[in-house]
CSV table of C-alpha atoms in Angstrom, one decimal:
chain,number,residue,atom,x,y,z
A,272,MET,CA,-150.8,119.8,149.4
A,273,LYS,CA,-151.8,116.7,151.3
A,274,LYS,CA,-155.5,117.8,151.1
A,275,ALA,CA,-155.2,117.9,147.4
A,276,TYR,CA,-154.1,114.3,147.4
A,277,TYR,CA,-157.0,113.3,149.7
A,278,ILE,CA,-159.5,114.9,147.4
A,279,PHE,CA,-157.9,113.1,144.4
A,280,HIS,CA,-157.9,109.9,146.4
A,281,LYS,CA,-161.5,110.2,147.3
A,282,ASP,CA,-162.6,110.7,143.7
A,283,PHE,CA,-160.2,108.0,142.5
A,284,SER,CA,-161.4,105.4,144.9
A,285,SER,CA,-165.1,106.2,144.4
A,286,GLU,CA,-164.5,105.9,140.7
A,287,LEU,CA,-162.8,102.6,141.1
A,288,ARG,CA,-165.7,101.3,143.2
A,289,MET,CA,-168.5,102.5,141.0
A,290,ARG,CA,-166.8,103.0,137.6
A,291,PHE,CA,-169.5,105.3,136.3
A,292,ALA,CA,-167.2,107.5,134.3
A,293,LEU,CA,-164.7,104.8,133.4
A,294,ASN,CA,-167.2,102.4,131.8
A,295,ALA,CA,-168.9,105.1,129.8
A,296,LEU,CA,-165.6,106.5,128.6
A,297,ILE,CA,-164.2,103.1,127.6
A,298,MET,CA,-167.4,102.3,125.7
A,299,PHE,CA,-167.3,105.7,124.1
A,300,VAL,CA,-163.7,105.1,122.9
A,301,VAL,CA,-164.6,101.6,121.6
A,302,VAL,CA,-167.6,102.9,119.8
A,303,SER,CA,-165.9,105.8,118.1
A,304,LEU,CA,-162.9,103.8,117.0
A,305,SER,CA,-165.3,101.1,115.6
A,306,THR,CA,-167.2,103.8,113.7
A,307,ILE,CA,-164.0,105.1,112.2
A,308,LEU,CA,-162.9,101.5,111.3
A,309,PHE,CA,-166.2,100.8,109.6
A,310,ALA,CA,-166.0,104.1,107.7
A,311,ILE,CA,-162.4,103.8,106.5
A,312,GLY,CA,-161.9,100.1,106.5
A,313,SER,CA,-158.6,99.0,105.2
A,314,GLU,CA,-158.1,102.1,103.0
A,315,LYS,CA,-154.8,103.9,103.4
A,316,ALA,CA,-154.9,107.5,104.6
A,317,THR,CA,-152.2,110.1,104.9
A,318,GLU,CA,-150.4,111.0,108.1
A,319,ASN,CA,-152.5,114.1,108.5
A,320,VAL,CA,-155.7,112.1,108.6
A,321,TYR,CA,-154.5,109.5,111.1
A,322,ALA,CA,-153.0,112.1,113.4
A,323,GLY,CA,-156.1,114.3,113.1
A,324,MET,CA,-158.5,111.5,113.8
A,325,MET,CA,-156.7,110.2,116.8
A,326,TRP,CA,-156.7,113.5,118.6
A,327,VAL,CA,-160.3,114.1,117.6
A,328,VAL,CA,-161.3,110.9,119.4
A,329,VAL,CA,-159.1,112.0,122.3
A,330,PHE,CA,-160.9,115.4,122.4
A,331,PHE,CA,-164.4,113.9,122.3
A,332,SER,CA,-163.6,111.4,125.0
A,333,ALA,CA,-162.2,114.1,127.1
A,334,MET,CA,-165.5,116.1,126.6
A,335,SER,CA,-167.6,113.1,127.5
A,336,GLY,CA,-165.6,112.2,130.6
A,337,LEU,CA,-163.9,115.1,132.3
A,338,SER,CA,-166.7,117.2,133.5
A,339,ARG,CA,-167.8,114.6,135.9
A,340,THR,CA,-165.6,115.6,138.7
A,341,PHE,CA,-167.4,118.9,139.3
A,342,VAL,CA,-170.8,118.1,138.0
A,343,SER,CA,-171.2,115.1,140.3
A,344,GLU,CA,-170.3,117.3,143.3
A,345,GLU,CA,-172.9,119.8,142.2
A,346,GLU,CA,-175.5,117.1,141.7
A,347,ARG,CA,-174.9,115.4,145.0
A,348,GLY,CA,-174.8,118.7,146.8
A,349,THR,CA,-171.5,118.1,148.4
A,350,ASN,CA,-170.1,121.4,147.3
A,351,LEU,CA,-170.5,123.1,150.6
A,352,ILE,CA,-168.8,120.4,152.5
A,353,LEU,CA,-165.9,120.4,150.1
A,354,SER,CA,-165.4,124.1,150.4
A,355,LEU,CA,-165.4,123.8,154.1
A,356,ILE,CA,-162.7,121.2,154.4
A,357,ALA,CA,-160.3,122.4,151.8
A,358,HIS,CA,-158.7,125.5,150.3
A,359,PRO,CA,-159.8,126.2,146.8
A,360,VAL,CA,-156.3,125.6,145.4
A,361,ASN,CA,-156.3,122.1,146.9
A,362,ILE,CA,-159.8,121.4,145.6
A,363,PHE,CA,-158.7,122.3,142.1
A,364,LEU,CA,-155.4,120.4,142.3
A,365,GLY,CA,-157.2,117.3,143.6
A,366,LYS,CA,-159.8,117.4,140.8
A,367,PHE,CA,-157.0,118.2,138.3
A,368,LEU,CA,-155.0,115.2,139.4
A,369,PHE,CA,-158.0,113.0,139.0
A,370,ASN,CA,-158.7,114.2,135.5
A,371,LEU,CA,-155.0,113.9,134.7
A,372,VAL,CA,-154.9,110.3,135.7
A,373,LEU,CA,-158.2,109.6,133.9
A,374,ILE,CA,-157.1,111.2,130.7
A,375,PHE,CA,-153.7,109.5,130.7
A,376,PHE,CA,-155.4,106.2,131.1
A,377,ILE,CA,-157.9,106.8,128.4
A,378,ASN,CA,-155.5,108.3,125.9
A,379,THR,CA,-153.1,105.5,126.4
A,380,ILE,CA,-155.9,103.1,125.5
A,381,ILE,CA,-156.8,105.2,122.5
A,382,ALA,CA,-153.2,105.3,121.3
A,383,ILE,CA,-152.7,101.6,121.8
A,384,LEU,CA,-155.9,100.7,120.0
A,385,TYR,CA,-155.1,103.1,117.3
A,386,LEU,CA,-151.6,101.6,116.7
A,387,THR,CA,-153.0,98.1,116.5
A,388,LEU,CA,-156.2,98.8,114.5
A,389,PHE,CA,-154.8,101.1,111.9
A,390,SER,CA,-151.9,99.6,110.0
A,391,GLY,CA,-151.2,102.9,108.4
A,392,PHE,CA,-150.6,104.5,111.7
A,393,VAL,CA,-146.9,104.0,112.5
A,394,ILE,CA,-144.8,106.2,114.7
A,395,GLN,CA,-141.1,106.5,113.8
A,396,ASN,CA,-139.9,109.0,116.4
A,397,TRP,CA,-141.2,107.7,119.7
A,398,TYR,CA,-139.4,110.3,121.9
A,399,SER,CA,-141.2,113.0,120.1
A,400,PHE,CA,-144.6,111.3,120.4
A,401,ILE,CA,-144.3,110.4,124.0
A,402,LEU,CA,-143.1,113.8,125.1
A,403,ALA,CA,-146.0,115.4,123.2
A,404,PHE,CA,-148.3,112.9,124.7
A,405,VAL,CA,-147.3,113.8,128.2
A,406,LEU,CA,-147.3,117.5,127.7
A,407,GLY,CA,-150.5,117.4,125.7
A,408,ASN,CA,-152.4,115.4,128.3
A,409,ILE,CA,-151.4,117.8,131.0
A,410,GLY,CA,-152.7,120.7,128.9
A,411,ILE,CA,-156.0,118.9,128.1
A,412,ALA,CA,-156.5,118.0,131.8
A,413,THR,CA,-155.9,121.5,132.9
A,414,SER,CA,-158.3,123.3,130.6
A,415,SER,CA,-160.9,120.6,130.9
A,416,THR,CA,-160.9,120.8,134.6
A,417,ILE,CA,-161.2,124.5,134.8
A,418,ILE,CA,-164.0,124.6,132.2
A,419,ALA,CA,-165.7,121.8,134.0
A,420,ALA,CA,-165.7,124.0,137.1
A,421,ILE,CA,-167.3,126.8,135.2
A,422,ILE,CA,-170.1,124.8,133.7
A,423,ALA,CA,-170.8,122.9,136.9
A,424,LYS,CA,-172.1,126.3,138.1
A,425,ALA,CA,-174.3,126.6,135.1
A,426,ASN,CA,-177.2,124.3,135.2
A,427,VAL,CA,-177.2,123.1,131.7
A,428,LYS,CA,-175.4,119.8,131.4
A,429,GLY,CA,-173.7,118.2,128.5
A,430,THR,CA,-173.7,120.4,125.4
A,431,LEU,CA,-172.3,123.5,127.0
A,432,TYR,CA,-169.0,121.7,127.9
A,433,PRO,CA,-167.6,121.0,124.4
A,434,VAL,CA,-168.7,124.4,123.2
A,435,LEU,CA,-166.8,126.2,125.9
A,436,ALA,CA,-163.8,123.8,125.9
A,437,PHE,CA,-163.1,123.6,122.2
A,438,PRO,CA,-161.6,127.1,121.6
A,439,ILE,CA,-159.6,126.8,124.8
A,440,LEU,CA,-158.3,123.3,123.9
A,441,LEU,CA,-157.6,124.0,120.3
A,442,PRO,CA,-154.0,125.2,120.7
A,443,VAL,CA,-153.2,121.9,122.4
A,444,ILE,CA,-155.0,119.8,119.8
A,445,LEU,CA,-153.4,121.6,116.9
A,446,MET,CA,-149.9,121.3,118.3
A,447,LEU,CA,-150.4,117.7,119.1
A,448,ILE,CA,-151.6,116.9,115.6
A,449,GLU,CA,-148.5,118.7,114.1
A,450,ILE,CA,-146.1,116.9,116.4
A,451,THR,CA,-147.8,113.5,115.8
A,452,LYS,CA,-147.6,114.1,112.1
A,453,SER,CA,-143.9,114.8,112.4
A,454,ALA,CA,-143.3,111.8,114.7
A,455,MET,CA,-145.0,109.6,112.2
A,456,VAL,CA,-142.6,110.5,109.4
A,457,GLY,CA,-139.7,110.3,111.7
A,458,GLU,CA,-138.6,113.9,111.9
A,459,SER,CA,-136.3,114.8,114.8
A,460,ILE,CA,-137.6,116.8,117.8
A,461,SER,CA,-135.6,119.8,116.7
A,462,GLU,CA,-137.9,120.3,113.7
A,463,VAL,CA,-140.9,120.7,115.9
A,464,GLN,CA,-139.3,122.5,118.8
A,465,SER,CA,-141.5,125.5,118.4
A,466,GLU,CA,-144.5,123.3,118.6
A,467,PHE,CA,-143.2,121.8,121.8
A,468,PHE,CA,-142.4,125.3,123.2
A,469,VAL,CA,-146.0,126.3,122.6
A,470,LEU,CA,-147.3,123.2,124.3
A,471,LEU,CA,-145.0,123.8,127.3
A,472,SER,CA,-146.0,127.5,127.6
A,473,TYR,CA,-149.7,126.5,127.2
A,474,ASP,CA,-149.4,124.1,130.1
A,475,VAL,CA,-147.7,126.7,132.4
A,476,VAL,CA,-150.0,129.5,131.5
A,477,MET,CA,-153.3,127.6,131.8
A,478,LEU,CA,-152.3,125.9,135.0
A,479,THR,CA,-151.3,129.2,136.6
A,480,ALA,CA,-154.4,130.9,135.3
A,481,SER,CA,-156.7,128.1,136.5
A,482,LEU,CA,-155.2,128.2,140.0
A,483,MET,CA,-155.7,131.9,140.2
A,484,VAL,CA,-159.2,131.9,138.8
A,485,PHE,CA,-160.7,128.8,140.4
A,486,ASP,CA,-161.3,130.6,143.7
A,487,ILE,CA,-163.6,133.1,142.1
A,488,ILE,CA,-165.5,130.4,140.3
A,489,TRP,CA,-165.9,128.2,143.3
A,490,LYS,CA,-167.2,130.6,145.9
A,491,ASP,CA,-170.9,131.1,145.6
B,201,MET,CA,-177.7,168.3,84.2
B,202,GLU,CA,-176.9,166.6,80.9
B,203,THR,CA,-173.2,166.8,81.3
B,204,LEU,CA,-173.5,165.6,84.9
B,205,VAL,CA,-175.3,162.5,83.7
B,206,GLN,CA,-172.7,162.0,81.0
B,207,PHE,CA,-169.9,162.5,83.4
B,208,LEU,CA,-171.3,160.0,85.9
B,209,GLU,CA,-171.8,157.4,83.2
B,210,LYS,CA,-168.2,157.7,82.1
B,211,ASN,CA,-166.7,157.6,85.6
B,212,SER,CA,-169.0,155.1,87.2
B,213,ILE,CA,-166.9,154.9,90.3
B,214,TYR,CA,-168.6,158.1,91.4
B,215,ILE,CA,-172.0,156.5,91.2
B,216,VAL,CA,-170.6,153.9,93.6
B,217,LEU,CA,-169.3,156.6,95.8
B,218,ILE,CA,-172.7,158.5,95.9
B,219,ILE,CA,-174.5,155.3,96.8
B,220,VAL,CA,-172.1,154.4,99.5
B,221,LEU,CA,-172.3,157.9,101.0
B,222,ILE,CA,-176.1,157.8,100.9
B,223,VAL,CA,-176.0,154.5,102.8
B,224,TRP,CA,-173.5,155.8,105.3
B,225,PHE,CA,-175.4,159.0,105.9
B,226,GLY,CA,-178.6,157.0,106.5
B,227,ILE,CA,-176.9,154.8,109.0
B,228,TYR,CA,-175.3,157.7,110.7
B,229,PHE,CA,-178.4,159.7,111.2
B,230,PHE,CA,-180.3,156.6,112.4
B,231,ILE,CA,-177.6,156.0,115.1
B,232,TYR,CA,-177.7,159.7,115.9
B,233,GLY,CA,-181.5,159.5,116.4
B,234,LEU,CA,-181.1,156.6,118.7
B,235,ASP,CA,-178.5,158.5,120.8
B,236,LYS,CA,-180.9,161.4,121.2
B,237,LYS,CA,-183.8,159.1,122.3
B,238,VAL,CA,-181.7,157.4,124.8
B,239,LYS,CA,-180.5,160.7,126.2
B,240,LYS,CA,-184.1,161.9,126.5
B,241,ILE,CA,-185.1,158.8,128.5
B,242,GLU,CA,-182.0,159.1,130.7
B,243,GLU,CA,-182.8,162.7,131.5
B,244,LYS,CA,-186.4,161.8,132.3
B,245,LEU,CA,-185.2,159.1,134.7
B,246,GLU,CA,-183.0,161.6,136.5
B,247,LYS,CA,-185.8,163.8,137.7
C,160,MET,CA,-167.3,165.9,124.4
C,161,LYS,CA,-169.8,163.6,123.0
C,162,SER,CA,-170.6,165.8,120.0
C,163,ILE,CA,-167.0,166.1,119.1
C,164,LEU,CA,-166.8,162.3,118.9
C,165,ARG,CA,-169.9,162.1,116.7
C,166,ILE,CA,-168.8,164.8,114.4
C,167,THR,CA,-165.3,163.3,114.1
C,168,VAL,CA,-166.8,159.9,113.3
C,169,PHE,CA,-169.0,161.4,110.7
C,170,VAL,CA,-166.3,163.4,109.0
C,171,LEU,CA,-163.6,160.6,109.2
C,172,ILE,CA,-165.8,157.9,107.8
C,173,THR,CA,-167.1,160.1,105.0
C,174,LEU,CA,-163.5,161.0,104.2
C,175,VAL,CA,-162.3,157.4,104.3
C,176,LEU,CA,-165.2,156.3,102.0
C,177,ILE,CA,-164.3,159.0,99.5
C,178,LEU,CA,-160.6,158.4,99.7
C,179,SER,CA,-160.8,154.7,99.4
C,180,ILE,CA,-163.3,154.5,96.5
C,181,VAL,CA,-162.3,157.3,94.3
C,182,PRO,CA,-158.6,157.1,93.7
C,183,PRO,CA,-157.9,154.8,90.7
C,184,ILE,CA,-155.3,152.0,90.8
C,185,VAL,CA,-152.7,152.8,88.2
C,186,GLU,CA,-149.3,151.4,87.3
C,187,THR,CA,-147.3,154.5,88.2
C,188,PRO,CA,-149.1,156.8,90.6
C,189,LYS,CA,-148.4,160.4,89.7
C,190,ASN,CA,-150.0,162.2,92.6
C,191,PHE,CA,-151.6,161.7,96.0
C,192,PHE,CA,-154.9,160.6,94.6
C,193,GLU,CA,-153.7,157.6,92.7
C,194,PHE,CA,-152.9,154.2,94.2
C,195,PRO,CA,-150.2,152.0,93.0
C,196,LEU,CA,-151.0,148.7,91.2
C,197,ILE,CA,-150.1,145.5,93.0
C,198,PRO,CA,-150.0,142.7,90.5
C,199,GLY,CA,-152.4,140.0,91.5
C,200,LEU,CA,-154.4,142.3,93.6
C,201,GLU,CA,-155.3,145.2,91.3
C,202,ASP,CA,-158.6,146.8,92.3
C,203,LYS,CA,-159.2,144.4,95.2
C,204,ALA,CA,-156.4,146.0,97.1
C,205,LYS,CA,-158.9,148.5,98.4
C,206,ILE,CA,-160.4,145.9,100.6
C,207,ILE,CA,-157.6,146.5,103.0
C,208,PHE,CA,-159.3,149.7,104.1
C,209,PHE,CA,-162.4,147.8,105.3
C,210,HIS,CA,-161.5,144.2,106.0
C,211,VAL,CA,-158.6,144.9,108.3
C,212,PRO,CA,-160.4,147.4,110.5
C,213,THR,CA,-163.2,144.9,111.1
C,214,ALA,CA,-160.7,142.2,112.1
C,215,TRP,CA,-158.9,144.8,114.3
C,216,LEU,CA,-162.1,145.9,115.9
C,217,THR,CA,-163.3,142.5,116.8
C,218,VAL,CA,-160.0,141.9,118.7
C,219,ILE,CA,-160.2,145.3,120.4
C,220,ALA,CA,-163.9,144.6,121.3
C,221,TYR,CA,-162.9,141.3,122.8
C,222,LEU,CA,-160.1,142.9,124.8
C,223,ILE,CA,-162.5,145.6,126.2
C,224,ALA,CA,-165.0,142.9,127.1
C,225,MET,CA,-162.4,141.1,129.0
C,226,LEU,CA,-161.0,144.2,130.7
C,227,TYR,CA,-164.5,145.2,131.9
C,228,GLY,CA,-165.1,141.6,133.0
C,229,ILE,CA,-162.0,141.9,135.2
C,230,ARG,CA,-163.2,145.2,136.5
C,231,PHE,CA,-166.5,143.6,137.4
C,232,LEU,CA,-164.7,140.9,139.3
C,233,LYS,CA,-162.9,143.6,141.3
C,234,THR,CA,-165.8,146.1,141.9
C,235,LYS,CA,-168.9,143.8,141.7
C,236,ASP,CA,-170.6,146.6,140.0
C,237,ILE,CA,-173.1,145.2,137.5
C,238,TYR,CA,-172.6,148.2,135.3
C,239,ASN,CA,-169.2,146.9,134.3
C,240,ASP,CA,-170.7,143.7,133.2
C,241,MET,CA,-173.1,145.6,131.0
C,242,LYS,CA,-170.2,147.3,129.4
C,243,SER,CA,-168.5,144.0,128.9
C,244,VAL,CA,-171.5,142.3,127.2
C,245,SER,CA,-172.2,145.2,124.9
C,246,SER,CA,-168.5,145.2,123.8
C,247,ALA,CA,-168.8,141.4,123.2
C,248,ALA,CA,-172.0,141.9,121.2
C,249,LEU,CA,-170.4,144.4,118.9
C,250,GLY,CA,-167.3,142.2,118.8
C,251,ILE,CA,-169.2,139.3,117.4
C,252,VAL,CA,-170.8,141.4,114.8
C,253,PHE,CA,-167.4,142.6,113.6
C,254,CYS,CA,-166.1,139.1,113.7
C,255,PHE,CA,-168.9,138.0,111.4
C,256,LEU,CA,-168.1,140.9,109.1
C,257,ALA,CA,-164.4,140.1,109.1
C,258,THR,CA,-164.9,136.5,108.3
C,259,LEU,CA,-167.4,137.3,105.6
C,260,THR,CA,-165.4,140.0,103.9
C,261,GLY,CA,-162.3,137.9,104.1
C,262,SER,CA,-164.1,135.0,102.6
C,263,VAL,CA,-165.5,137.0,99.7
C,264,TRP,CA,-162.0,138.4,99.0
C,265,ALA,CA,-160.5,134.9,99.2
C,266,LYS,CA,-162.9,133.7,96.6
C,267,PHE,CA,-161.7,136.3,94.1
C,268,THR,CA,-158.0,136.2,95.0
C,269,TRP,CA,-157.2,132.7,95.9
C,270,GLY,CA,-159.9,130.7,94.3
C,271,SER,CA,-162.4,129.5,96.9
C,272,PHE,CA,-164.4,130.8,99.8
C,273,TRP,CA,-162.5,129.0,102.5
C,274,HIS,CA,-159.1,127.5,102.8
C,275,TRP,CA,-158.4,126.7,106.4
C,276,ASP,CA,-155.5,129.1,106.1
C,277,PRO,CA,-154.2,129.8,109.7
C,278,ARG,CA,-155.5,133.3,109.8
C,279,GLU,CA,-158.9,132.4,108.3
C,280,THR,CA,-159.1,129.6,110.9
C,281,SER,CA,-158.1,132.0,113.7
C,282,ILE,CA,-160.8,134.5,112.9
C,283,PHE,CA,-163.2,131.5,112.8
C,284,ILE,CA,-162.0,130.4,116.2
C,285,LEU,CA,-162.6,133.9,117.6
C,286,LEU,CA,-166.1,133.5,116.3
C,287,LEU,CA,-166.4,130.3,118.2
C,288,ILE,CA,-165.1,131.9,121.4
C,289,TYR,CA,-167.6,134.7,121.1
C,290,GLY,CA,-170.3,132.1,120.5
C,291,ALA,CA,-169.2,130.1,123.5
C,292,TYR,CA,-169.3,133.3,125.6
C,293,PHE,CA,-172.9,134.0,124.7
C,294,ALA,CA,-173.8,130.4,125.1
C,295,LEU,CA,-172.5,130.5,128.6
C,296,ARG,CA,-174.3,133.7,129.4
C,297,SER,CA,-177.6,132.3,128.2
C,298,ALA,CA,-177.3,129.3,130.4
C,299,LEU,CA,-177.0,131.4,133.6
C,300,ASP,CA,-180.0,133.1,135.2
C,301,ASN,CA,-178.5,134.6,138.3
C,302,GLU,CA,-177.0,137.9,137.2
C,303,GLU,CA,-174.1,138.0,139.6
C,304,LYS,CA,-173.1,134.4,138.7
C,305,ARG,CA,-173.6,135.1,135.0
C,306,ALA,CA,-171.3,138.2,135.1
C,307,ARG,CA,-168.7,136.4,137.2
C,308,LEU,CA,-168.5,133.3,135.1
C,309,SER,CA,-168.5,135.0,131.8
C,310,ALA,CA,-165.8,137.3,133.0
C,311,ILE,CA,-163.7,134.3,133.9
C,312,TYR,CA,-164.3,132.6,130.7
C,313,SER,CA,-163.4,135.7,128.7
C,314,ILE,CA,-160.0,135.7,130.6
C,315,LEU,CA,-159.3,132.1,129.9
C,316,ALA,CA,-160.2,132.4,126.3
C,317,PHE,CA,-158.2,135.6,125.9
C,318,LEU,CA,-155.1,133.7,127.1
C,319,THR,CA,-155.4,131.4,124.1
C,320,THR,CA,-155.9,134.1,121.5
C,321,PRO,CA,-152.3,135.2,121.2
C,322,PHE,CA,-151.6,131.7,120.1
C,323,PHE,CA,-154.1,132.0,117.3
C,324,ILE,CA,-153.1,135.5,116.2
C,325,PHE,CA,-149.4,135.4,116.5
C,326,ILE,CA,-148.1,131.8,116.7
C,327,MET,CA,-150.3,129.8,114.4
C,328,PRO,CA,-149.9,131.8,111.3
C,329,ARG,CA,-146.1,131.6,111.6
C,330,LEU,CA,-146.0,127.9,112.4
C,331,MET,CA,-148.3,126.6,109.7
C,332,ILE,CA,-148.4,126.9,106.0
C,333,GLY,CA,-150.9,129.4,104.7
C,334,LEU,CA,-152.0,131.9,102.1
C,335,HIS,CA,-152.2,135.1,104.1
C,336,PRO,CA,-149.2,137.3,104.1
C,337,GLY,CA,-146.8,136.2,106.9
C,338,ALA,CA,-147.5,132.5,107.0
C,339,LEU,CA,-145.1,129.7,105.9
C,340,GLU,CA,-145.1,129.0,102.2
C,341,ILE,CA,-144.0,126.3,99.9
C,342,ASP,CA,-141.0,127.4,98.0
C,343,PRO,CA,-141.9,126.9,94.4
C,344,THR,CA,-138.5,125.8,93.3
C,345,THR,CA,-137.6,123.3,96.0
C,346,GLY,CA,-141.0,122.2,97.3
C,347,GLN,CA,-139.9,122.8,100.8
C,348,VAL,CA,-141.6,124.7,103.5
C,349,LYS,CA,-140.0,128.0,104.1
C,350,ALA,CA,-140.5,131.2,106.0
C,351,SER,CA,-142.7,133.8,104.4
C,352,SER,CA,-141.5,136.2,101.8
C,353,ASN,CA,-144.2,138.8,102.7
C,354,PRO,CA,-144.2,140.5,106.0
C,355,VAL,CA,-147.2,140.0,108.2
C,356,ILE,CA,-148.3,143.6,108.2
C,357,LYS,CA,-147.3,145.3,105.0
C,358,PHE,CA,-145.8,148.4,106.2
C,359,GLU,CA,-144.3,148.7,102.7
C,360,MET,CA,-147.7,150.0,101.7
C,361,ALA,CA,-147.5,153.1,99.6
C,362,GLU,CA,-147.5,156.4,101.4
C,363,ASN,CA,-150.9,157.6,100.4
C,364,MET,CA,-152.5,154.2,100.9
C,365,ARG,CA,-151.0,154.1,104.4
C,366,VAL,CA,-152.6,157.4,105.3
C,367,VAL,CA,-156.1,156.2,104.2
C,368,PHE,CA,-155.6,152.9,105.9
C,369,PHE,CA,-154.7,154.5,109.3
C,370,LEU,CA,-157.5,157.0,108.9
C,371,SER,CA,-159.9,154.1,108.3
C,372,LEU,CA,-158.6,152.3,111.4
C,373,THR,CA,-159.1,155.4,113.5
C,374,ALA,CA,-162.5,156.1,112.0
C,375,PHE,CA,-163.9,152.6,112.6
C,376,THR,CA,-162.4,152.5,116.1
C,377,LEU,CA,-164.2,155.8,117.0
C,378,LEU,CA,-167.4,154.4,115.5
C,379,PHE,CA,-167.0,151.4,117.7
C,380,PHE,CA,-166.7,153.5,120.8
C,381,TRP,CA,-169.8,155.4,119.9
C,382,LEU,CA,-171.8,152.3,119.3
C,383,TRP,CA,-170.5,150.6,122.4
C,384,ASN,CA,-171.4,153.7,124.5
C,385,LEU,CA,-174.9,153.7,123.2
C,386,SER,CA,-175.3,150.0,123.7
C,387,TYR,CA,-174.4,150.0,127.4
C,388,ARG,CA,-176.4,153.0,128.1
C,389,VAL,CA,-179.4,151.2,126.8
C,390,LEU,CA,-178.6,148.2,129.0
C,391,ARG,CA,-178.3,150.4,132.0
C,392,LEU,CA,-181.6,152.1,131.3
C,393,LYS,CA,-183.3,148.8,130.9
C,394,TYR,CA,-181.9,147.7,134.2
C,395,LYS,CA,-182.9,150.9,136.0
C,396,LEU,CA,-186.4,150.7,134.6
C,397,GLN,CA,-186.8,147.1,135.7
C,398,THR,CA,-185.6,147.8,139.2
C,399,GLU,CA,-187.9,150.8,139.4
C,400,MET,CA,-190.9,148.8,138.3
C,401,GLN,CA,-190.1,146.2,140.8
C,402,GLU,CA,-189.9,148.7,143.6
C,403,SER,CA,-193.2,150.4,142.9
């Protein structure tokens, strides 16, 4: 387990030092939100639209930022060294942790910007929203990491990642949109408990599956 | 022959049926032919 | 063995075609060869004999593709990967057909070609999953890597499909039987009044329906068998040419 933390720490500190991924991501978020602002302006939209848009921005920022952990290893040729020092489970957990922190950070920024920029976006049931936020981020991080591992082995960058990840991430996104909608109108958690249940089971299932499957992807 | 044409014109559903069956038979025999060709090549490869 | 399959397929599908097209839809069916009238559906009810099998088949095809993918991961035999791809290739064809036929029917039953009804959306998602599978395959040259990674992707994607097939239609409002509806009197969302799979189908229609399901499934197996034999031949010929 400690090894997983070391791998996470290595990625985290190199990211803090160089900030390749971080800068690109933050710019991406700013640009997309600005585009939406210009497009919609001060017009009021329904809850559905706000909820949908926010998670769309989240999805695309995840697509632009989360493949870096594996692709950079492949590019720099450090794969072999990595597989020598650590057990595959630890490698995956380390990368997963990194992506998790990254996505929490970015999504918090997105959520805050969203709340301040769009007056129509108000959340009444914060418990619901925050719980969904946490569970959803875990789900997004899990799937994005494992798909990133897969495409790192394929040599086509960029476009393949969203194509592969979208169907896998869709359950999370859909549930998050539903729960956000209900949180906006102030419904209690019990009304969306089936959605939460799906989110929780998704996290558990995908995390387990990723851990089992990563070994096969990683060995060459 | 006359009464057959008259019958078909009245119950047009049978025209649909005949056409559909023709299409199906065509497809079926095409696949069957493919199967035979593949089997021939497989046998040739064996020896 | 093979010829039994072929003859059965031929007979069954011919039978299904006749039995689905000929019987008229009448108010009060008097014998086996007349189908009951369902208000709102009328003649279009017969689509169920063809549209549902294509949707069923695309799921089965995907399942088989995944199973043979797993078998490849265990045995490392490339032949299993060939079986996997050919099943996926057939699966995507049936997926197209299911989406298309459903869309055409939706136009004439509910008004427009596409509604984002949960079940419509889920068959579309399945199409995206198939597309992603083939996109992944085309990006990989090394055959062992290609087989391995596409097998893994098929497993991961399969884990999300129960969500689309079972959970989504029940959690969201939709038109397909089995989804949530808006109660006309109170305007509230309520559970469905129609069961998901209408086992209340009339006796004679049920017979034809299951015949159709069986017939198309057998047809799938024949086509799949042909498909992977061709792949194997191609592979053998290539390796033979390289050796000589």
